[in-house]
PDB file of C-alpha atoms in Angstrom:
ATOM      1  CA  PHE A1010       2.848   2.198   5.085  1.00 93.00           C
ATOM      2  CA  MET A1011       0.427   4.027   2.799  1.00 92.00           C
ATOM      3  CA  ASP A1012      -3.220   4.517   3.684  1.00 90.00           C
ATOM      4  CA  ILE A1013      -5.493   4.300   0.666  1.00 85.00           C
ATOM      5  CA  GLU A1014      -7.993   6.941   1.799  1.00 84.00           C
ATOM      6  CA  MET A1015      -6.272  10.286   2.420  1.00 86.00           C
ATOM      7  CA  THR A1016      -7.424  13.887   2.120  1.00 88.00           C
ATOM      8  CA  VAL A1017      -5.188  15.559  -0.483  1.00 90.00           C
ATOM      9  CA  MET A1018      -4.613  12.563  -2.774  1.00 91.00           C
ATOM     10  CA  THR A1019      -5.317   8.860  -2.561  1.00 89.00           C
ATOM     11  CA  GLY A1020      -2.688   6.389  -1.454  1.00 90.00           C
ATOM     12  CA  VAL A1021      -2.859   4.900  -4.942  1.00 90.00           C
ATOM     13  CA  GLU A1022      -1.887   8.220  -6.536  1.00 92.00           C
ATOM     14  CA  ALA A1023       0.842   8.876  -3.944  1.00 94.00           C
ATOM     15  CA  THR A1024       2.315   5.415  -4.499  1.00 93.00           C
ATOM     16  CA  LYS A1025       2.285   5.824  -8.273  1.00 92.00           C
ATOM     17  CA  ARG A1026       4.185   9.103  -7.871  1.00 94.00           C
ATOM     18  CA  LEU A1027       6.743   7.541  -5.516  1.00 94.00           C
ATOM     19  CA  LYS A1028       7.298   4.555  -7.799  1.00 93.00           C
ATOM     20  CA  ALA A1029       7.741   6.852 -10.828  1.00 95.00           C
ATOM     21  CA  ASP A1030      10.506   8.848  -9.118  1.00 96.00           C
ATOM     22  CA  PRO A1031      13.982   7.256  -9.384  1.00 97.00           C
ATOM     23  CA  ARG A1032      14.913   8.666  -5.955  1.00 97.00           C
ATOM     24  CA  TYR A1033      12.090   6.804  -4.199  1.00 96.00           C
ATOM     25  CA  CYS A1034      11.082   3.933  -6.463  1.00 94.00           C
ATOM     26  CA  LYS A1035      12.942   1.282  -4.441  1.00 94.00           C
ATOM     27  CA  ILE A1036      11.239   2.152  -1.148  1.00 94.00           C
ATOM     28  CA  PRO A1037       8.731  -0.597  -0.282  1.00 94.00           C
ATOM     29  CA  VAL A1038       5.168   0.695   0.016  1.00 94.00           C
ATOM     30  CA  ILE A1039       2.659  -1.318   2.036  1.00 92.00           C
ATOM     31  CA  ALA A1040      -0.983  -0.414   1.420  1.00 89.00           C
ATOM     32  CA  LEU A1041      -3.286  -0.046   4.420  1.00 87.00           C
ATOM     33  CA  THR A1042      -6.876  -0.659   3.427  1.00 82.00           C
ATOM     34  CA  ALA A1043     -10.289  -1.448   4.835  1.00 80.00           C
ATOM     35  CA  HIS A1044     -11.155  -3.103   1.504  1.00 72.00           C
ATOM     36  CA  ASN A1045     -11.320  -6.864   1.262  1.00 69.00           C
ATOM     37  CA  LEU A1046      -7.817  -7.922   0.166  1.00 68.00           C
ATOM     38  CA  GLU A1047      -9.059  -9.971  -2.783  1.00 73.00           C
ATOM     39  CA  GLU A1048     -11.197  -7.068  -3.986  1.00 72.00           C
ATOM     40  CA  PHE A1049      -8.309  -4.654  -3.409  1.00 69.00           C
ATOM     41  CA  ASN A1050      -5.907  -6.824  -5.444  1.00 69.00           C
ATOM     42  CA  GLU A1051      -8.319  -6.839  -8.364  1.00 71.00           C
ATOM     43  CA  MET A1052      -8.859  -3.062  -8.247  1.00 69.00           C
ATOM     44  CA  PHE A1053      -5.279  -1.936  -7.642  1.00 68.00           C
ATOM     45  CA  ALA A1054      -3.010  -4.690  -8.979  1.00 70.00           C
ATOM     46  CA  ASP A1055      -1.012  -2.268 -11.127  1.00 78.00           C
ATOM     47  CA  THR A1056      -0.394   0.465  -8.541  1.00 82.00           C
ATOM     48  CA  GLY A1057       3.067  -0.629  -7.450  1.00 85.00           C
ATOM     49  CA  PHE A1058       2.283  -1.568  -3.863  1.00 88.00           C
ATOM     50  CA  ASP A1059       4.808  -4.015  -2.465  1.00 89.00           C
ATOM     51  CA  GLY A1060       2.422  -5.449   0.102  1.00 86.00           C
ATOM     52  CA  LEU A1061      -1.037  -5.128   1.616  1.00 84.00           C
ATOM     53  CA  LEU A1062      -2.313  -4.907   5.149  1.00 87.00           C
ATOM     54  CA  GLU A1063      -6.036  -5.076   5.807  1.00 84.00           C
ATOM     55  CA  LYS A1064      -7.658  -2.925   8.519  1.00 86.00           C
ATOM     56  CA  PRO A1065      -8.118  -3.562  11.318  1.00 88.00           C
ATOM     57  CA  TYR A1066      -4.575  -4.850  11.540  1.00 87.00           C
ATOM     58  CA  SER A1067      -2.637  -6.428  14.371  1.00 90.00           C
ATOM     59  CA  CYS A1068       0.979  -6.440  15.489  1.00 91.00           C
ATOM     60  CA  GLU A1069       1.247  -9.953  14.079  1.00 91.00           C
ATOM     61  CA  GLY A1070      -0.092  -8.804  10.729  1.00 88.00           C
ATOM     62  CA  ILE A1071       2.414  -5.947  10.609  1.00 91.00           C
ATOM     63  CA  SER A1072       5.263  -8.304  11.493  1.00 92.00           C
ATOM     64  CA  GLU A1073       4.188 -10.775   8.819  1.00 90.00           C
ATOM     65  CA  VAL A1074       4.156  -8.096   6.124  1.00 88.00           C
ATOM     66  CA  LEU A1075       7.495  -6.620   7.234  1.00 90.00           C
ATOM     67  CA  THR A1076       9.310  -9.963   7.251  1.00 90.00           C
ATOM     68  CA  LYS A1077       8.950 -10.014   3.445  1.00 86.00           C
ATOM     69  CA  PHE A1078      11.395  -7.107   3.217  1.00 82.00           C
TER      70      PHE A1078
END
């Protein structure tokens, strides 16, 4: 799980770095965001996220996202 808003770098930048590194590029990265999912998809479609989870999230939402992997 990768939060989008972090202090040192954004989750978008961190995910791009992970996906560019052959050692980590196959690790699924699920974005955690307070943005509307449709809006988020439009803004960050090319970041490499493998899934999205909108805040506030629930146990059911987490389970649903994880079952895709």
